[in-house]
XYZ file of C-alpha atoms in Angstrom:
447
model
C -191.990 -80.838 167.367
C -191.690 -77.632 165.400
C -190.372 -73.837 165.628
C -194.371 -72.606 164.626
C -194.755 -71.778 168.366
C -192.431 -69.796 168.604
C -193.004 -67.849 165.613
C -194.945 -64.818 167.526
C -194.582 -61.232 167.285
C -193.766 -61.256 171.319
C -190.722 -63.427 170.352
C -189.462 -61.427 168.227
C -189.597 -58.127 170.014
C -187.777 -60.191 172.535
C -185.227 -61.410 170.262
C -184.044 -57.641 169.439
C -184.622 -56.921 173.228
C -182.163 -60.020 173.703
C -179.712 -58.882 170.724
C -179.549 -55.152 172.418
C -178.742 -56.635 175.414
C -176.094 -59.622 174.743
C -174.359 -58.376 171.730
C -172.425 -55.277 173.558
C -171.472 -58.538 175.834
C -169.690 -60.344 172.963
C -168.585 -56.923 171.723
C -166.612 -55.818 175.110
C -163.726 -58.109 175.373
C -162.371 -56.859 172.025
C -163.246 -53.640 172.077
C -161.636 -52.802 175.074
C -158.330 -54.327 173.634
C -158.714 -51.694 170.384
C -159.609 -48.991 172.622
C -156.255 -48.789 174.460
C -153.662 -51.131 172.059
C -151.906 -47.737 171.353
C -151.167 -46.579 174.671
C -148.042 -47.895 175.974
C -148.447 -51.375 177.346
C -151.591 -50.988 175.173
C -152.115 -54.863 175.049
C -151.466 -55.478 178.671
C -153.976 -52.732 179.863
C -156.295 -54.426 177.264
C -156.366 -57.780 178.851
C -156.459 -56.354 182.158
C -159.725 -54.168 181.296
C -161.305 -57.044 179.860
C -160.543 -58.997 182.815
C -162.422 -56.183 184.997
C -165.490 -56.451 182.814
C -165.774 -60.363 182.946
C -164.970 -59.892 186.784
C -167.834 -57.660 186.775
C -170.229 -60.057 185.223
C -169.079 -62.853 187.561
C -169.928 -60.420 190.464
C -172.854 -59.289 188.950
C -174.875 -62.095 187.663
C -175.452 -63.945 191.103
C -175.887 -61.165 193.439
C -178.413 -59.353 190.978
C -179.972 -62.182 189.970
C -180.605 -63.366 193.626
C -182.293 -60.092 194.099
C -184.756 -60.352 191.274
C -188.395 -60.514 191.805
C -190.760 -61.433 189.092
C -193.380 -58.770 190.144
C -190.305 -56.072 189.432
C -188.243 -57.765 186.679
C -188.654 -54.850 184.455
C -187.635 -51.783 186.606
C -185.137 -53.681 187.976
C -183.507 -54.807 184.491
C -184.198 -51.480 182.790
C -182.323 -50.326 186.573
C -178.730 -52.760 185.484
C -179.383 -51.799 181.481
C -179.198 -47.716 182.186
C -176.408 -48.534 184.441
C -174.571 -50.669 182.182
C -175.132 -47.738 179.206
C -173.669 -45.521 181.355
C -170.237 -47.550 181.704
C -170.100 -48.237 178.163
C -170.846 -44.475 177.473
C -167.939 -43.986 179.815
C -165.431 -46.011 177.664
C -166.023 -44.469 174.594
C -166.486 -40.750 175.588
C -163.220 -41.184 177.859
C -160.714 -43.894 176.374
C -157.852 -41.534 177.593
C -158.494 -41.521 181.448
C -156.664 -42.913 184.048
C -156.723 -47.426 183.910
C -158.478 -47.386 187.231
C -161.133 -44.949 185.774
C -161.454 -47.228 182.963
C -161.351 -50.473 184.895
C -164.145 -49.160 186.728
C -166.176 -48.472 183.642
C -165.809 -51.675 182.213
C -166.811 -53.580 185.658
C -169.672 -51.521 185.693
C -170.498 -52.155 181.839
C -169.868 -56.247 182.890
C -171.717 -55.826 186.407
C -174.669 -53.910 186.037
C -176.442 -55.976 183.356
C -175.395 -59.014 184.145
C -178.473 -60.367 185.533
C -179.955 -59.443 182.254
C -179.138 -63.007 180.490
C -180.901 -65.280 183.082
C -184.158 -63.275 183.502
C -184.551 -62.700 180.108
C -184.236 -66.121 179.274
C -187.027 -66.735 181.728
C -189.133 -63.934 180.486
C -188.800 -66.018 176.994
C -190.200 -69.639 178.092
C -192.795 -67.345 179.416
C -193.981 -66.369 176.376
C -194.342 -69.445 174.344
C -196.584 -72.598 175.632
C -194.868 -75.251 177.904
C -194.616 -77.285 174.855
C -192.347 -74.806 173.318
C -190.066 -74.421 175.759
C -186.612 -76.795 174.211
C -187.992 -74.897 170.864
C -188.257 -71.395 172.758
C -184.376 -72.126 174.017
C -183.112 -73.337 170.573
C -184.017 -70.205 169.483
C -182.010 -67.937 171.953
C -179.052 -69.916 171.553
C -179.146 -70.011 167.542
C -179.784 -65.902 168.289
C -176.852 -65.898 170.535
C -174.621 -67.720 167.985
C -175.164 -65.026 165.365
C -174.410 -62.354 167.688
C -171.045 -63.773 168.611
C -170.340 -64.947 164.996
C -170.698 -61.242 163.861
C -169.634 -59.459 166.838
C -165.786 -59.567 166.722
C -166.128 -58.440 162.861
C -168.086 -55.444 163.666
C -165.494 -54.567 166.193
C -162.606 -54.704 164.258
C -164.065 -53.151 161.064
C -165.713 -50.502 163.611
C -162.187 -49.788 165.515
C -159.723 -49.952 162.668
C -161.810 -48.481 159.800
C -163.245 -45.218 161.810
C -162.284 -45.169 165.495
C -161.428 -47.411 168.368
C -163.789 -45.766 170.637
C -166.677 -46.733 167.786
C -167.629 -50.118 169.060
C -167.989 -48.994 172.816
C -170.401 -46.324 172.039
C -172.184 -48.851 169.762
C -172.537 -51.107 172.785
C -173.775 -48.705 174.617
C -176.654 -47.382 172.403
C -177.576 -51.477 171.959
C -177.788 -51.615 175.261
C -180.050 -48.715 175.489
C -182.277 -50.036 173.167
C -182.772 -53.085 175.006
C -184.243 -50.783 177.912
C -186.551 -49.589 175.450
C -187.738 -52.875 174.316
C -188.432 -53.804 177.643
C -191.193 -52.030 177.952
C -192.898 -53.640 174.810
C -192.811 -57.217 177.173
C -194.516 -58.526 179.692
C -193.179 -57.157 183.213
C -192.278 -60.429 184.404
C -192.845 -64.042 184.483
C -194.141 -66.562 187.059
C -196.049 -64.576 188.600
C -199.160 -66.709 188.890
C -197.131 -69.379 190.666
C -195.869 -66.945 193.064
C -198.914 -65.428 193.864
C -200.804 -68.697 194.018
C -198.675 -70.033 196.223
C -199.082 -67.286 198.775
C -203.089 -67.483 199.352
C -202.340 -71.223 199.654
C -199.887 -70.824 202.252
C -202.203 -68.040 203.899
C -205.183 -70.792 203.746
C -203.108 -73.920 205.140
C -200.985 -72.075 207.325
C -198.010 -74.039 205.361
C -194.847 -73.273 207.000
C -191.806 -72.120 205.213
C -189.904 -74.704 202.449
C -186.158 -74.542 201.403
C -184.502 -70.723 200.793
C -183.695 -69.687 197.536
C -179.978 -70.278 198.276
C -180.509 -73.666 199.316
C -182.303 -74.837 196.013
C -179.697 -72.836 193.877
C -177.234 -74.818 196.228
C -179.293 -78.261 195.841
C -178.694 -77.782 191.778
C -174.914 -77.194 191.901
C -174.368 -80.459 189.211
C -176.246 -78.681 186.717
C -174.089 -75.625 187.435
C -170.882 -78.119 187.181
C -171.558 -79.809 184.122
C -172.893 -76.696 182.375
C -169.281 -74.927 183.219
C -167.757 -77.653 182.725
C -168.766 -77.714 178.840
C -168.194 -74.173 177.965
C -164.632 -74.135 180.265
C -163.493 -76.604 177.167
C -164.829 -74.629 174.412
C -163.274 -71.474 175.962
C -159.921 -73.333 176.590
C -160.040 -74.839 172.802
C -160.611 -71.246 171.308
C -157.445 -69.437 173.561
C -154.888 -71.921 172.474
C -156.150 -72.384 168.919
C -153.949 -69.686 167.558
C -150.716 -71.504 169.346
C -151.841 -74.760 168.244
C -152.024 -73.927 164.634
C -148.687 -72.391 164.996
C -147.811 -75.478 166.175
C -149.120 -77.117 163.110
C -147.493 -74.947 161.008
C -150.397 -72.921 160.058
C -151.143 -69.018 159.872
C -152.740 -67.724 163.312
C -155.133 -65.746 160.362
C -156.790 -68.967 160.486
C -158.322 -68.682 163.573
C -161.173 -66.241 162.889
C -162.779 -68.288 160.179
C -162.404 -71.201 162.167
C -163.830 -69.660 165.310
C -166.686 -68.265 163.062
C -167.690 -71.568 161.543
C -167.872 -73.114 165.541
C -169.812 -70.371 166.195
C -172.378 -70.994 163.293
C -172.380 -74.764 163.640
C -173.229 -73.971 167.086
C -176.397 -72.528 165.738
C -177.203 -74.772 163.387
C -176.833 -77.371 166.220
C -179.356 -75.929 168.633
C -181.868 -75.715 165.378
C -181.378 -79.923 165.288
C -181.748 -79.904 168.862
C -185.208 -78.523 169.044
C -186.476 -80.337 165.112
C -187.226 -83.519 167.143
C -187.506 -85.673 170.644
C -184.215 -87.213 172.160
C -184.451 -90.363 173.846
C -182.938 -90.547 177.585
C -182.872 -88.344 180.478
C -181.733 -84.666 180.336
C -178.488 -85.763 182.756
C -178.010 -88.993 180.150
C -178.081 -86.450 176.707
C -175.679 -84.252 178.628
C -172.859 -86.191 179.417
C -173.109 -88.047 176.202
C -173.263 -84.663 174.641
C -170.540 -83.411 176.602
C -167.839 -86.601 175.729
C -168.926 -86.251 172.085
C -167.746 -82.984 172.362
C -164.499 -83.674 173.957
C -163.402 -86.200 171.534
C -164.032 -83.651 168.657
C -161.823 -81.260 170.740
C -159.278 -84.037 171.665
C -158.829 -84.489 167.698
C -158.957 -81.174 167.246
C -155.704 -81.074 168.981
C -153.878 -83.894 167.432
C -155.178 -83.402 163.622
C -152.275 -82.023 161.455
C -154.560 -80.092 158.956
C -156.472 -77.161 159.349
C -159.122 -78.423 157.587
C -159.336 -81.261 160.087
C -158.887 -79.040 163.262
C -162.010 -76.444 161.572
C -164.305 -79.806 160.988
C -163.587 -81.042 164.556
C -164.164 -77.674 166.186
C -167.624 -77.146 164.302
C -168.770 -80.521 165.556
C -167.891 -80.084 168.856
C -169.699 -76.237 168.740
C -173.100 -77.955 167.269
C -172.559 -80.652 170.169
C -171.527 -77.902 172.686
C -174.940 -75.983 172.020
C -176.857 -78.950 172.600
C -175.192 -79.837 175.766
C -175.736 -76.579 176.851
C -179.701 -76.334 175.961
C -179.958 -79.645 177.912
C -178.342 -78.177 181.294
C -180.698 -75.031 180.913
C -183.794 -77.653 180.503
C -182.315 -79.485 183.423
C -182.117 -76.125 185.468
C -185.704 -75.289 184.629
C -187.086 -78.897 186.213
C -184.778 -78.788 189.536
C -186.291 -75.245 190.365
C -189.533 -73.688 190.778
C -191.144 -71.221 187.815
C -190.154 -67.997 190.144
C -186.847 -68.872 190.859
C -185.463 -69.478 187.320
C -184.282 -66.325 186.502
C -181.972 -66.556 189.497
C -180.605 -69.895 188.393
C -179.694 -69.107 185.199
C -178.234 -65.934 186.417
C -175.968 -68.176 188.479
C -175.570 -70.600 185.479
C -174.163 -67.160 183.594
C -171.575 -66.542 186.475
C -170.812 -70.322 186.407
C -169.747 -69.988 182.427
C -168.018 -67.176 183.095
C -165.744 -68.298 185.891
C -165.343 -71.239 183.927
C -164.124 -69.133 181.077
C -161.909 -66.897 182.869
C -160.357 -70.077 184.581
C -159.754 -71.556 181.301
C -157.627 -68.342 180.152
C -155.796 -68.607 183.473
C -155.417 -72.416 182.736
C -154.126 -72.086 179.099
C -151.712 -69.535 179.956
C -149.789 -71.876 182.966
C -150.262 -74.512 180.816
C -148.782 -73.434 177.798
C -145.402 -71.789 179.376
C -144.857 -75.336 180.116
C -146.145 -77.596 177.302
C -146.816 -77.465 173.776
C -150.671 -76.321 173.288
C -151.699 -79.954 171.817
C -150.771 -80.853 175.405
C -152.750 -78.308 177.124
C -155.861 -78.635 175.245
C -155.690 -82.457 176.038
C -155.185 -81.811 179.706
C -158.380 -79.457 179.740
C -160.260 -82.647 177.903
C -159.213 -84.445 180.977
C -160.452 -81.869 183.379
C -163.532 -81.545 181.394
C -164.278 -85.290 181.611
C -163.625 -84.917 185.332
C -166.012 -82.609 186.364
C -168.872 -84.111 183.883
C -168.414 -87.595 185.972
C -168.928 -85.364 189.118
C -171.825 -83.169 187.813
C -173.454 -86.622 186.775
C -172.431 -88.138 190.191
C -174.764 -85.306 191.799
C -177.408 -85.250 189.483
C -178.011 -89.040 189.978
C -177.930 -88.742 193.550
C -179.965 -85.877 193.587
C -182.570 -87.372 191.377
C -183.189 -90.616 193.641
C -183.882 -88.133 196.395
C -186.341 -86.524 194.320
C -187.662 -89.492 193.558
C -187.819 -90.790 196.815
C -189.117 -87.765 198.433
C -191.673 -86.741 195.398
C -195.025 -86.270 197.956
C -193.397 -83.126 198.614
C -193.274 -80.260 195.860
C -191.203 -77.708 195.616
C -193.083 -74.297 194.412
C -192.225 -70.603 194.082
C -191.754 -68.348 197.149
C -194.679 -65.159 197.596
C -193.548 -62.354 194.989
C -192.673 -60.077 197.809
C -190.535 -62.464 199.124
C -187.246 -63.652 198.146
C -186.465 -66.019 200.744
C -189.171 -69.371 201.310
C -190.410 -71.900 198.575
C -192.369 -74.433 199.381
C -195.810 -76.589 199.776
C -196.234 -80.422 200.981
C -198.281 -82.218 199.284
C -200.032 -80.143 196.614
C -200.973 -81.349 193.096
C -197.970 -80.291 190.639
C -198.989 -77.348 188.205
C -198.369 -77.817 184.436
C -195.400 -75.633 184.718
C -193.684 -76.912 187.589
C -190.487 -78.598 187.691
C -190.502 -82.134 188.289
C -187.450 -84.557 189.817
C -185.294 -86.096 186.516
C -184.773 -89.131 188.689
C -188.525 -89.910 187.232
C -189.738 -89.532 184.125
C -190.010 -85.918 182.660
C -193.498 -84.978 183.471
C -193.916 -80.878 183.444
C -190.840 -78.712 183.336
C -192.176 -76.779 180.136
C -192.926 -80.426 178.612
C -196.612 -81.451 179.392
C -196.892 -83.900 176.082
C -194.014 -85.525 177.389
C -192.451 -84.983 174.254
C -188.446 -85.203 175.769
């Protein structure tokens, strides 16, 4: 397995498509605090616009990404992009106006694109053979790791060296330039699965298959486990700064140490995609997933801050991995034309997961010391792994049982009905983990 595949000139107009798009994402939280710290209550109002823009990509992601068709991804991304300019634009041209003006700003800056992430993740395993697809999504998440790695010092340099309305208007002309980029991709992906699918159904007569809703619903343990990983990173890095208080060390510490998890992260989904892993998707995740929350666990009960960086780099390079391994698991529970949706859900997932994890830390932590809370989110973590798993086994004997009947993409016109009995798999459809991994961007079987 190599990255050669992936080395194409469509891939990398992507990538700065991708960076234009996510960065002003990692950017917002941040920024949003430096654009109002020196109003009165500056912090407060901070947090509490920050909260309206992850609200707004919680909203967003699903009920966009529902709505997305592969035959009009591009006018309907470009549609959220412009839209999500314009609340960024907002921001920075008024960062004196009213909080409700500016709450609604920043949940239309977190809303409107938010469908952005899963479709053009799709759009990417589009472009690169089936055999490239763990390589293809190695990629994106190494990308993503730089942009969050360098994201929070662009910020601050931006809002405390010129102006605190800097980083917002930077946002918003990244975001702008994603719309641009856009239009140097395809205009969708899937297509050919959607479209076959209809003249068979219009030939057979083939009735109507699951909704869209109802195989998003059928792969809630991939949504579970995949929250249930980043919920424990995001928990780790909100008490970090009180834990190494605890420990006696200066809360300065926490950028570096939150930049090297970030980079490790990267450098983990590079391994991830050098070489085959034995076992099932499910099996690599959970074993992923407890590596992880040992590293955190020790994290929280080494003395030295040397010790609690180390731990928190390993358990970023595991995290990634974990994470690459619930998006591959996503991609073989649902058809080609329905992925963007899923992984728009997957986004909303990690985000509520997120924002319950600051919720989490902050009951926690008015009453026990932050060791204490980081352990208890280990334990929840460990909890709702061993219930993702639960439902993916089950799941997967169904599939396994039932496999004479293949799910496939719904007509591009249509949102609603998947579905074909009995028809011979195509190379890129998803195939039942319960069995081994045959398709599902893999035709070498090379997972």
């Amino acid at each position: 397995m190599s990255y050669r595949d992936v080395a194409t000139k469509q891939v990398l107009i992507w990538s700065c498509t991708s960076v234009g798009a996510r960065m002003p994402v990692a950017m917002a939280p941040l920024a949003l605090v430096f654009l109002v710290r020196e109003r009165p209550g500056g912090y407060a109002l901070g947090a509490a616009l920050a909260a309206a823009y992850v609200l707004g990509e919680i909203v967003g992601a699903p009920a966009l990404g529902l709505r997305l068709r592969p035959d009009r991804a591009r006018r309907q991304l470009a549609g959220g992009l412009v839209a999500g300019t314009a609340g960024f634009v907002g921001l920075g041209v008024f960062p004196g106006a009213h909080p409700v003006v500016l709450a609604a700003f920043a949940f239309v800056a977190g809303g409107a694109p938010a469908a952005s992430a899963g479709a053009l993740r799709a759009l990417l395993t589009d472009l690169v053979p089936a055999r490239a697809v763990a390589q293809a999504m190695s990629t994106e998440t190494m990308l993503m790791s730089g942009v969050w790695a360098v994201s929070p010092a662009a910020v601050t340099g931006l809002a405390l060296g010129a102006a605190p309305r800097l980083p917002l208007l930077l946002a918003a002309v990244l975001m702008a330039s994603a719309v641009v980029g856009l239009w140097l991709l395809p205009a969708g992906w899937g297509r050919d699965d959607a479209q076959g699918l209809g003249k068979r159904q219009a030939q057979e007569g083939a009735g109507p298959g699951p909704s869209l809703l109802g195989l998003l619903v059928g792969a809630w343990p991939v949504f579970v486990t995949g929250a249930a990983s980043l919920t424990l990173l995001g928990l780790a890095e909100l008490v970090l700064p009180a834990l190494l208080e605890q420990r006696g060390i200066g809360v300065g510490w926490s950028g570096p140490i939150l930049a090297g998890m970030a980079v490790a992260a990267g450098l983990g989904a590079f391994l991830y995609g050098l070489r085959t892993w034995p076992g099932r998707l499910r099996t690599r995740s959970v074993v992923l997933i407890v590596g992880m929350s040992v590293c955190v666990a020790g994290a929280a009960l080494i003395p030295t801050k040397a010790g609690i960086a180390a731990a928190l780099a390993v358990s970023g390079m595991l995290q990634s991995g974990a994470l690459l391994t619930r998006n591959l698991s996503l991609r073989e529970a649902l058809p080609p034309s329905t992925l963007a949706a899923g992984y728009s859900v997957m986004y909303a997932a990690a985000g509520a997961g997120y924002a319950a994890a600051g919720s989490f830390a902050g009951a926690l932590l008015q009453v026990t010391a932050p060791s204490t809370a980081v352990l208890a989110g280990v334990a929840l973590t460990l909890l709702l792994t061993a219930v993702g798993w639960w439902g993916e086994t089950r799941s997967g004997g169904r599939a396994a049982r039932g496999a004479d009947t293949v799910v496939t993409a719904a007509p591009a016109g249509s949102v609603g009905s998947v579905g074909e009995p009995a028809a011979p798999r195509c190379l890129d459809a998803p195939g039942p983990e319960g069995t081994a991994i045959r398709g599902g961007g893999d035709p070498e079987h090379r997972l």
